[in-house]
């Protein structure tokens, strides 16, 4: 069974998903960071495939993308890095997140094959149009056992939320507020109302909130009406700041700090 | 000029030009793009909109722009050359045809703020101008590199009351200004309209911008008929960065196979030098700024940083319609180097008393290369004037003394 499905069967609240950029801060940090996140207790991990023009991302993730590219990171290198993680004791569910062009250039079927071969569980491709997914990608994702995650924002109409929910099979990624990643969203009444409104739709997929979640307070506020939350930019900042020899401990402390129980 | 079958070169109901086009946008932009897609044709085809658009093009922009028989240049090249004088539009380039149209759309969508990207600054100035005219707030993103090389346009935008924000990411040119404008729109989804300056971006932008620019070819047809007795030229030349002046100049001729369409791309220092913006020569199909198109990229799908002496052509992609014109062979794409463009700019200045924009000079540089015969009628879209490029031209004055 897909590890994402297993996770959400086992756990229906306070799910913590942590995002980091592949090949960052150093080219070969991908697997060590993944291992440290699993050891620290992250429920699932979203690995970002770096891209030169990440329009949905704010400065922190833009810079991590550029640094990873400068380090020589590519889609092919990522699959090399991940090739035996499932034999080396990595059991945490893994999503790959990235913009469509590098995936298209790699070749979509070859990409899906490689995902299955290394043990990736799902994909987030924010600029993949829904109709292109339905027409071309859905059969491939199904064939290679990959679940798909779609984004929803406060501006997404209820009818479209239902349409996205009907096609998603990983989870629904609730963008907390209008903006790019790393924006300082305060978990105010507007966000709370939006999360309640979405909860009231009774979606069939689990929901995880992202954009602006950075600490225990925002994690708790975001998780109140949802299955859990996603932390990205705040974790990237930690990776930037932590010295290499103290990184594992810093990641432990970070995850414990976000979800203190 | 009508065809019964749908044109293979115009957008289809799904927003595509053959395999190119579409709307590859993250969900954060979906509602904005959908709002535009659902409303743009209804708005544009409304009689009151058309009346206001036409009136502003006439009384404010100064249309129709002349079609000028360039006799000395014709004699020099050995063919018959007409210049479509978009450089005489208010603000100095064709860009304002589009910003007038889009500001009227934005008003009808109830938007109060405008965001735009700019390369050479011509689109930024044209956007700042219409925002001043309509009393809307205006924010323009411009690459740091372009701010340096197009200083006069930065000051013009500021004088017009716009806020010019430097784009500091990536190559710090047009591509990155576009990224920043999109991010701004993501962060301001309800009250802001994004006036894209070219026939790029997610559907419906390429089609909407081409429709507003199509006034160029509508006028060429009338003027050419009046001056030569025929509505169609043998050759039609325009430069392509994103490709909005070319899209407008080609628009009514797309399904006239007797008209040879020529698109001039910026080869920069040469297509094999690594310092180039010749998209069709160096690129391959992929996705850029919300559209499936042809773009310059690495084997891994990372967008390549382009180079051109001309800020307006310094872009790693082309509009999806141009990708289709290239892929089908409907248009010929030529790569013009910085040096060829400079030669053409000085040639036009000395022979006809018209200083063209550096972008436009790339189209002029095609003239000796297309094999036009003496009696062939060649129309060049003179997309902009060269005042903004005077600092660059001044550096080369000695070479052309």
XYZ file of C-alpha atoms in Angstrom:
662
model
C 0.000 0.000 0.000
C 1.172 3.537 -0.713
C 2.951 4.996 2.330
C 0.822 8.165 2.177
C -2.373 6.124 2.389
C -0.952 4.200 5.330
C 0.054 7.400 7.085
C -3.375 9.000 6.815
C -5.093 5.788 7.908
C -2.911 5.725 10.981
C -2.895 9.423 11.726
C -5.692 11.941 11.232
C -4.458 14.943 13.219
C -1.281 16.978 13.785
C 0.429 15.513 10.736
C 3.705 17.327 10.099
C 5.029 17.575 6.550
C 8.444 19.216 6.133
C 9.683 20.608 2.820
C 13.299 20.975 1.841
C 15.133 21.619 -1.417
C 17.119 18.731 -2.896
C 20.859 19.360 -3.112
C 20.791 22.060 -0.455
C 22.804 23.422 1.311
C 25.353 21.025 -0.272
C 24.746 18.780 -3.265
C 24.856 15.553 -1.256
C 22.853 16.756 1.748
C 19.555 15.430 0.341
C 19.616 11.990 1.972
C 21.200 13.059 5.289
C 18.518 15.756 5.709
C 15.819 13.227 4.808
C 17.209 10.751 7.371
C 17.404 13.439 10.056
C 13.788 14.472 9.413
C 12.615 10.867 9.697
C 14.603 10.430 12.915
C 13.180 13.662 14.299
C 9.641 12.410 13.730
C 8.395 14.216 10.650
C 5.345 12.329 9.354
C 6.095 12.965 5.710
C 8.726 14.771 3.712
C 8.379 16.892 0.616
C 11.547 17.115 -1.452
C 11.711 20.134 -3.728
C 13.283 19.730 -7.145
C 15.071 23.039 -7.718
C 14.006 25.264 -10.607
C 15.418 28.453 -12.071
C 12.079 30.306 -12.092
C 9.936 29.241 -9.117
C 7.086 31.761 -9.417
C 5.052 30.469 -6.476
C 7.996 30.736 -4.094
C 9.223 33.580 -1.954
C 12.829 34.644 -1.464
C 13.944 31.930 0.960
C 13.001 29.027 -1.287
C 14.081 30.909 -4.418
C 17.554 31.237 -2.942
C 17.685 27.589 -1.875
C 16.659 26.596 -5.411
C 19.399 28.749 -6.928
C 22.007 27.432 -4.511
C 21.015 23.825 -5.252
C 21.269 24.504 -8.999
C 24.663 26.146 -8.464
C 25.661 22.989 -6.567
C 24.853 21.034 -9.734
C 21.520 19.541 -8.683
C 19.402 17.985 -11.442
C 16.403 15.659 -11.585
C 18.691 12.815 -12.679
C 21.065 13.467 -9.773
C 18.159 13.430 -7.344
C 17.105 9.970 -8.484
C 20.723 8.780 -8.117
C 20.805 10.139 -4.583
C 17.518 8.462 -3.688
C 18.154 5.153 -5.470
C 18.595 2.930 -2.386
C 16.986 4.940 0.414
C 14.229 2.378 0.877
C 16.919 -0.302 1.370
C 18.777 1.975 3.791
C 15.931 2.300 6.255
C 14.039 5.356 5.019
C 10.377 4.515 5.647
C 8.825 7.994 5.814
C 6.410 8.827 2.959
C 8.100 11.018 0.329
C 6.610 13.540 -2.052
C 8.501 15.214 -4.843
C 7.505 18.826 -5.429
C 8.561 20.803 -8.455
C 7.694 22.954 -11.414
C 6.669 21.179 -14.553
C 9.385 22.087 -17.056
C 12.272 20.036 -15.588
C 9.890 17.066 -15.271
C 8.748 17.434 -18.882
C 12.352 17.660 -20.093
C 13.279 14.538 -18.096
C 10.351 12.786 -19.774
C 7.141 12.276 -17.851
C 6.952 8.505 -18.125
C 10.629 8.054 -17.325
C 10.119 10.398 -14.368
C 7.228 8.318 -13.033
C 9.214 5.097 -13.512
C 12.131 6.520 -11.548
C 9.823 7.742 -8.788
C 8.419 4.253 -8.384
C 11.869 2.666 -8.566
C 13.287 4.761 -5.705
C 10.126 4.673 -3.605
C 8.524 8.092 -4.042
C 4.873 8.092 -2.930
C 3.378 11.211 -4.439
C 3.861 14.370 -6.476
C 3.098 18.061 -6.186
C 3.458 19.870 -9.520
C 1.906 23.290 -8.848
C 1.876 24.498 -12.458
C 0.400 21.308 -13.929
C -3.040 22.296 -15.285
C -5.859 20.102 -14.078
C -7.066 19.272 -17.593
C -3.562 18.235 -18.658
C -3.381 16.029 -15.571
C -6.690 14.404 -16.383
C -5.896 13.907 -20.040
C -2.242 12.866 -19.970
C -0.749 12.383 -16.522
C -3.377 10.619 -14.444
C -3.007 7.188 -16.081
C 0.783 7.374 -15.708
C 0.660 8.389 -12.068
C -1.742 5.509 -11.392
C 0.406 3.040 -13.315
C 3.475 3.902 -11.238
C 1.686 4.115 -7.891
C 2.095 7.852 -7.445
C -0.504 9.848 -5.562
C -1.192 13.431 -6.534
C -1.615 16.473 -4.325
C -3.454 19.599 -5.469
C -3.277 23.094 -4.027
C -6.303 25.080 -2.891
C -6.215 28.764 -1.912
C -8.668 31.052 -0.112
C -9.722 32.286 -3.580
C -10.493 28.803 -4.937
C -14.239 28.431 -5.490
C -16.041 25.653 -3.581
C -16.957 23.987 -6.879
C -13.310 23.844 -7.900
C -12.244 22.628 -4.445
C -14.618 19.701 -4.934
C -13.260 19.068 -8.422
C -9.680 19.081 -7.108
C -10.669 16.855 -4.205
C -12.275 14.385 -6.589
C -9.051 14.104 -8.604
C -6.497 14.218 -5.766
C -5.577 11.030 -3.960
C -2.703 12.132 -1.709
C -4.037 15.109 0.179
C -5.272 18.644 -0.409
C -2.638 21.306 0.160
C -4.387 24.322 1.650
C -2.477 27.516 0.907
C -3.115 29.554 4.062
C -3.292 33.005 2.489
C -2.696 34.724 -0.820
C 1.021 34.957 -1.365
C 4.183 33.077 -2.188
C 5.924 30.635 0.160
C 7.569 32.070 3.236
C 5.171 35.005 3.570
C 4.545 35.959 7.154
C 0.991 34.706 7.431
C -0.438 35.420 10.832
C -2.992 32.755 11.651
C -5.709 35.338 11.997
C -9.489 35.128 11.964
C -9.591 35.202 8.151
C -7.346 32.159 7.881
C -9.305 30.400 10.594
C -12.577 31.108 8.807
C -11.145 29.794 5.534
C -9.933 26.586 7.219
C -13.333 26.113 8.899
C -15.092 26.748 5.602
C -12.938 24.121 3.923
C -13.476 21.672 6.778
C -17.236 22.133 6.355
C -16.956 20.948 2.737
C -16.242 17.475 4.102
C -13.505 16.638 1.601
C -12.620 13.014 0.985
C -8.872 13.742 1.135
C -6.845 14.747 4.186
C -5.953 18.451 4.291
C -2.562 19.943 5.146
C -2.025 23.696 5.516
C 1.079 25.385 4.142
C 2.562 28.868 3.480
C 3.520 30.842 6.565
C 3.636 27.935 9.042
C 6.871 28.352 10.955
C 6.512 27.450 14.623
C 4.444 25.701 17.291
C 1.802 28.445 17.458
C 1.153 28.586 13.710
C 1.308 24.787 13.459
C -1.312 24.407 16.189
C -3.564 27.085 14.707
C -3.311 25.543 11.251
C -3.955 22.007 12.476
C -7.064 22.895 14.458
C -9.429 22.346 11.521
C -7.235 20.186 9.312
C -5.162 17.013 9.244
C -1.924 18.909 9.795
C 0.472 21.394 8.310
C 3.499 21.880 6.063
C 6.657 23.763 6.966
C 9.030 24.875 4.231
C 10.746 28.252 4.347
C 11.314 28.157 8.116
C 13.057 24.797 7.735
C 15.161 26.078 4.831
C 16.285 28.958 7.039
C 17.290 26.432 9.693
C 19.358 24.491 7.128
C 21.045 27.728 6.085
C 21.974 28.594 9.628
C 22.824 25.266 11.267
C 26.510 24.276 11.167
C 27.006 20.971 9.299
C 28.129 19.051 12.400
C 25.203 20.281 14.497
C 22.540 19.864 11.854
C 20.985 16.583 12.985
C 20.521 17.933 16.499
C 19.142 21.202 15.140
C 16.586 19.315 13.030
C 15.563 17.244 16.092
C 15.081 20.409 18.083
C 13.206 22.140 15.267
C 10.679 19.331 14.788
C 10.182 18.973 18.555
C 9.730 22.735 18.795
C 7.004 22.779 16.156
C 5.042 19.873 17.605
C 5.851 19.694 21.289
C 4.150 16.410 22.247
C -9.509 38.074 -45.345
C -11.878 35.579 -43.820
C -11.498 31.850 -43.730
C -14.176 29.267 -43.190
C -12.027 26.746 -41.320
C -10.530 27.799 -37.982
C -7.056 29.220 -38.495
C -4.259 26.873 -37.403
C -2.423 29.972 -36.236
C -5.087 31.370 -33.928
C -5.948 30.232 -30.434
C -8.413 27.351 -30.101
C -11.238 27.023 -27.590
C -8.940 25.341 -25.077
C -6.376 28.142 -25.231
C -3.806 26.436 -27.463
C -2.016 27.164 -30.723
C -1.361 23.620 -31.868
C 0.752 22.124 -29.053
C 1.644 25.557 -27.645
C -0.162 27.835 -25.225
C -2.460 26.757 -22.406
C -2.421 28.080 -18.858
C 0.284 26.390 -16.766
C -0.229 28.403 -13.616
C -0.170 27.459 -9.945
C -3.536 27.383 -8.212
C -2.811 30.770 -6.632
C -3.181 32.347 -10.068
C -6.000 30.164 -11.310
C -8.927 32.350 -10.154
C -7.365 35.500 -11.668
C -6.619 33.832 -14.972
C -10.029 32.165 -15.041
C -11.779 35.482 -14.371
C -9.929 36.969 -17.316
C -10.561 33.974 -19.565
C -14.279 34.012 -18.812
C -14.636 37.724 -19.457
C -12.086 39.030 -21.944
C -13.966 38.308 -25.162
C -17.261 39.515 -23.755
C -15.588 42.742 -22.637
C -13.556 43.321 -25.798
C -16.434 42.625 -28.174
C -18.793 44.976 -26.354
C -19.688 47.974 -28.540
C -19.045 50.531 -25.814
C -15.612 49.035 -25.128
C -14.771 49.169 -28.826
C -15.916 52.775 -29.030
C -13.779 53.838 -26.079
C -10.756 51.776 -27.226
C -10.903 53.198 -30.759
C -11.379 56.731 -29.516
C -8.368 56.508 -27.187
C -6.238 54.983 -29.945
C -7.215 57.893 -32.180
C -7.186 60.877 -29.851
C -4.632 59.795 -27.244
C -2.238 57.402 -28.974
C -2.369 59.221 -32.310
C -3.536 56.393 -34.561
C -3.562 55.542 -37.332
C 0.227 55.635 -37.456
C 1.640 56.424 -40.909
C 2.810 53.847 -43.423
C 5.869 55.510 -44.905
C 7.571 54.653 -48.192
C 11.272 54.769 -47.305
C 12.729 55.737 -50.680
C 16.408 56.120 -49.842
C 16.480 52.890 -47.822
C 14.607 51.147 -50.652
C 17.215 52.319 -53.155
C 20.037 51.180 -50.890
C 18.583 47.709 -50.301
C 17.139 47.310 -53.808
C 13.493 46.686 -52.983
C 10.371 48.669 -52.032
C 10.187 49.280 -48.305
C 7.316 50.665 -46.279
C 7.750 51.471 -42.610
C 4.773 51.085 -40.270
C 5.482 53.940 -37.904
C 4.561 52.528 -34.491
C 7.430 54.650 -33.175
C 5.099 57.623 -33.580
C 2.600 56.268 -31.076
C 2.302 58.228 -27.852
C 5.122 57.028 -25.535
C 7.214 55.969 -28.523
C 6.295 52.362 -29.275
C 3.477 49.975 -30.122
C 3.245 48.873 -26.474
C 0.534 51.411 -25.688
C -1.973 49.737 -28.051
C -2.052 46.862 -25.570
C -1.979 48.874 -22.350
C -4.939 51.004 -23.489
C -6.897 47.822 -24.170
C -5.919 46.135 -20.931
C -6.577 49.143 -18.697
C -10.112 49.265 -20.102
C -10.466 45.539 -19.357
C -9.098 46.064 -15.839
C -11.615 48.824 -15.186
C -14.476 46.613 -16.315
C -13.241 43.856 -13.996
C -13.357 46.356 -11.126
C -9.581 46.301 -10.498
C -7.964 49.234 -8.709
C -4.274 48.406 -8.980
C -2.076 47.506 -11.933
C 1.127 45.480 -11.892
C 3.386 45.073 -14.920
C 6.819 43.825 -15.934
C 9.093 45.644 -18.315
C 12.299 44.948 -20.202
C 13.321 47.971 -22.245
C 10.944 50.064 -20.199
C 8.621 50.811 -23.124
C 5.862 48.600 -21.749
C 6.457 50.004 -18.272
C 6.112 53.555 -19.586
C 3.009 52.616 -21.597
C 1.483 51.035 -18.476
C 2.394 53.955 -16.220
C 0.878 56.271 -18.830
C -2.516 54.588 -18.968
C -2.572 54.246 -15.172
C -2.043 57.997 -14.879
C -4.749 58.550 -17.480
C -7.251 56.391 -15.597
C -6.118 57.185 -12.051
C -5.056 53.656 -11.084
C -2.124 52.697 -8.867
C 0.793 51.312 -10.895
C 3.655 49.015 -9.870
C 6.266 48.056 -12.471
C 8.893 45.359 -11.996
C 12.082 45.871 -13.965
C 15.326 43.884 -13.894
C 18.201 45.624 -12.119
C 20.347 45.256 -15.236
C 17.651 46.867 -17.383
C 17.177 49.717 -14.908
C 20.814 50.590 -15.510
C 20.736 50.424 -19.309
C 17.313 52.057 -19.800
C 17.559 54.841 -17.255
C 15.463 57.436 -19.163
C 12.460 55.103 -19.169
C 12.805 54.496 -15.423
C 12.629 58.229 -14.853
C 9.663 58.549 -17.197
C 7.751 55.900 -15.246
C 8.515 57.683 -11.986
C 7.448 61.011 -13.440
C 4.155 59.384 -14.426
C 3.617 58.338 -10.826
C 4.454 54.632 -11.089
C 6.448 52.713 -8.523
C 9.402 50.979 -10.196
C 10.582 47.918 -8.282
C 13.944 46.353 -9.202
C 13.877 42.604 -9.910
C 17.007 41.266 -8.259
C 16.670 37.531 -8.864
C 18.226 35.412 -11.629
C 19.600 37.298 -14.614
C 17.927 40.511 -13.363
C 16.333 41.164 -16.755
C 12.889 40.748 -18.359
C 12.412 37.077 -17.387
C 12.953 37.879 -13.733
C 10.824 41.016 -13.835
C 8.036 38.774 -15.185
C 8.542 36.293 -12.310
C 8.341 39.130 -9.786
C 5.211 40.606 -11.373
C 3.569 37.170 -11.226
C 4.543 36.819 -7.562
C 3.058 40.233 -6.879
C -0.182 39.154 -8.558
C -0.216 35.960 -6.471
C 0.046 38.090 -3.340
C -2.664 40.537 -4.491
C -5.207 38.322 -6.193
C -8.445 40.259 -5.930
C -7.885 43.977 -6.500
C -4.984 43.843 -8.967
C -4.782 43.295 -12.726
C -1.534 42.163 -14.297
C -0.912 43.951 -17.599
C 1.456 41.592 -19.396
C 3.374 43.506 -22.044
C 3.735 40.856 -24.679
C 1.981 37.889 -26.275
C 3.333 35.635 -23.535
C 1.940 34.193 -20.313
C -1.032 31.923 -19.670
C -4.083 31.895 -21.922
C -5.890 34.256 -22.518
C -3.026 36.775 -22.414
C -1.357 35.877 -25.731
C -4.673 36.099 -27.549
C -5.857 39.221 -25.755
C -2.601 41.099 -26.361
C -2.521 39.998 -30.027
C -6.074 41.285 -30.499
C -5.143 44.705 -29.093
C -2.017 44.848 -31.262
C -3.888 43.642 -34.358
C -4.757 47.277 -35.066
C -1.275 47.412 -36.633
C -2.074 44.962 -39.447
C -5.633 46.261 -39.812
C -4.134 49.658 -40.627
C -1.407 48.226 -42.870
C -4.086 46.579 -45.032
C -5.962 49.856 -45.544
C -2.866 51.986 -46.018
C -1.116 49.600 -48.366
C -4.245 49.296 -50.473
C -4.499 53.064 -50.654
C -0.826 53.582 -51.521
C -0.097 50.604 -53.770
C -3.478 49.271 -54.837
C -2.839 45.947 -53.110
C -3.653 44.907 -49.552
C -0.902 42.346 -49.094
C 2.856 42.909 -49.023
C 5.296 40.264 -50.268
C 7.252 40.418 -47.025
C 6.311 41.529 -43.536
C 9.133 41.994 -41.020
C 9.017 42.448 -37.268
C 11.280 41.791 -34.298
C 10.374 39.178 -31.689
C 11.288 39.210 -28.022
C 8.032 37.961 -26.599
C 6.605 39.048 -29.916
C 3.763 41.525 -29.437
C 4.518 43.902 -32.302
C 5.055 40.932 -34.612
C 1.783 39.352 -33.443
C -0.035 42.598 -34.225
C 1.668 43.143 -37.579
C 1.095 39.518 -38.652
C -2.441 39.190 -37.265
C -4.602 39.773 -40.332
C -2.065 38.155 -42.657
C -1.666 34.838 -40.849
C -3.952 33.036 -43.268
C -2.596 34.826 -46.345
C 0.147 32.432 -47.452
C 1.378 34.840 -50.139
C 2.669 37.139 -47.411
C 6.057 35.948 -46.221
C 6.266 36.622 -42.483
C 9.745 37.251 -41.099
C 10.490 37.381 -37.377
C 13.824 38.795 -36.212
C 15.287 37.353 -33.049
C 18.245 38.697 -31.114
C 21.352 36.595 -31.704
C 23.258 38.803 -29.262
C 26.984 38.276 -29.814
C 26.173 35.290 -32.045
C 24.047 32.194 -31.569
C 27.040 29.996 -30.709
C 28.674 32.390 -28.250
C 26.590 31.628 -25.186
C 25.500 35.279 -25.210
C 22.307 35.171 -27.237
C 18.535 35.452 -27.034
C 17.710 33.655 -30.304
C 14.970 31.459 -28.893
C 14.011 29.381 -31.916
C 17.663 28.798 -32.859
C 18.683 27.723 -29.363
C 15.499 26.638 -27.605
C 13.189 23.669 -27.474
C 9.589 23.104 -26.379
C 8.820 23.510 -22.700
C 6.912 25.669 -20.255
C 7.717 29.268 -19.399
C 5.656 31.911 -17.601
C 2.454 29.917 -17.737
C 2.550 28.753 -21.350
C 3.778 25.813 -23.343
C 6.135 27.384 -25.854
C 9.716 27.283 -27.153
C 12.313 28.432 -24.669
C 16.050 28.468 -24.120
C 16.871 25.957 -21.430
C 19.447 23.489 -20.168
C 19.133 19.735 -20.763
C 17.706 19.581 -17.212
C 14.913 22.055 -18.049
C 16.332 25.089 -16.259
C 15.643 28.342 -18.061
C 18.794 29.785 -19.626
C 19.786 33.371 -19.053
C 19.537 35.171 -22.376
C 21.641 38.029 -23.683
C 20.949 40.819 -26.138
C 22.130 44.406 -26.571
C 18.414 45.164 -26.697
C 16.605 44.920 -23.368
C 13.262 44.347 -25.084
C 14.522 41.201 -26.843
C 16.475 39.878 -23.863
C 13.976 37.107 -23.112
C 14.474 33.311 -23.193
C 11.085 32.472 -24.710
C 8.636 33.587 -27.370
C 4.846 33.777 -27.306
C 3.052 30.471 -27.951
C 1.567 31.741 -31.214
C 5.073 32.487 -32.478
C 6.170 29.013 -31.390
C 3.386 27.678 -33.600
C 4.361 29.971 -36.505
C 7.915 28.670 -36.188
C 6.974 24.998 -35.796
C 4.627 25.068 -38.790
C 7.044 27.073 -40.916
C 4.457 29.829 -41.400
C 7.005 32.460 -40.362
C 10.748 32.570 -41.039
C 12.801 33.275 -37.945
C 16.124 35.049 -38.461
C 18.865 35.575 -35.888
C 20.316 39.080 -35.904
C 23.465 39.952 -33.955
C 24.037 43.067 -31.865
C 26.398 44.321 -34.579
C 23.904 43.776 -37.408
C 21.246 45.607 -35.382
C 23.557 48.551 -34.729
C 24.458 48.733 -38.433
C 20.762 48.805 -39.322
C 19.962 51.441 -36.714
C 22.637 53.787 -38.004
C 21.658 53.059 -41.603
C 18.024 54.011 -41.019
C 19.017 57.099 -39.055
C 21.310 58.350 -41.830
C 19.088 57.428 -44.786
C 15.627 58.279 -43.517
C 16.105 60.537 -40.493
C 14.472 58.019 -38.167
C 16.316 56.707 -35.105
C 14.796 53.295 -34.387
C 14.721 51.408 -31.092
C 17.392 48.720 -30.807
C 14.649 46.085 -30.831
C 13.259 47.435 -34.099
C 16.758 47.594 -35.586
C 16.803 43.770 -35.515
C 13.838 43.700 -37.913
C 15.508 46.292 -40.174
C 18.674 44.186 -40.234
C 16.743 41.412 -42.004
C 16.126 43.616 -45.059
C 19.275 42.669 -47.016
C 18.864 38.984 -46.063
C 15.366 38.090 -47.238
C 16.022 38.066 -50.983
C 13.389 40.668 -51.815
C 13.371 41.794 -55.449
C 13.118 45.378 -56.626
C 9.369 45.391 -57.137
C 8.554 43.356 -54.046
C 6.643 45.228 -51.389
C 8.260 44.879 -47.990
C 6.624 46.223 -44.833
C 8.711 46.607 -41.688
C 6.971 47.128 -38.384
C 8.941 50.048 -36.978
C 7.910 49.124 -33.465
C 9.631 51.851 -31.461
C 11.826 54.891 -31.512
C 15.420 54.955 -30.337
C 15.521 57.810 -27.837
C 15.699 55.340 -24.955
C 18.751 53.689 -26.569
C 20.760 56.850 -27.049
C 23.287 55.888 -24.354
C 24.036 52.648 -26.220
C 24.137 54.360 -29.615
C 26.413 57.084 -28.281
C 29.028 54.465 -27.362
C 29.179 53.456 -31.037
C 29.063 56.924 -32.666
C 32.771 56.871 -33.543
C 32.473 53.560 -35.408
C 29.814 55.060 -37.664
C 31.374 58.542 -38.082
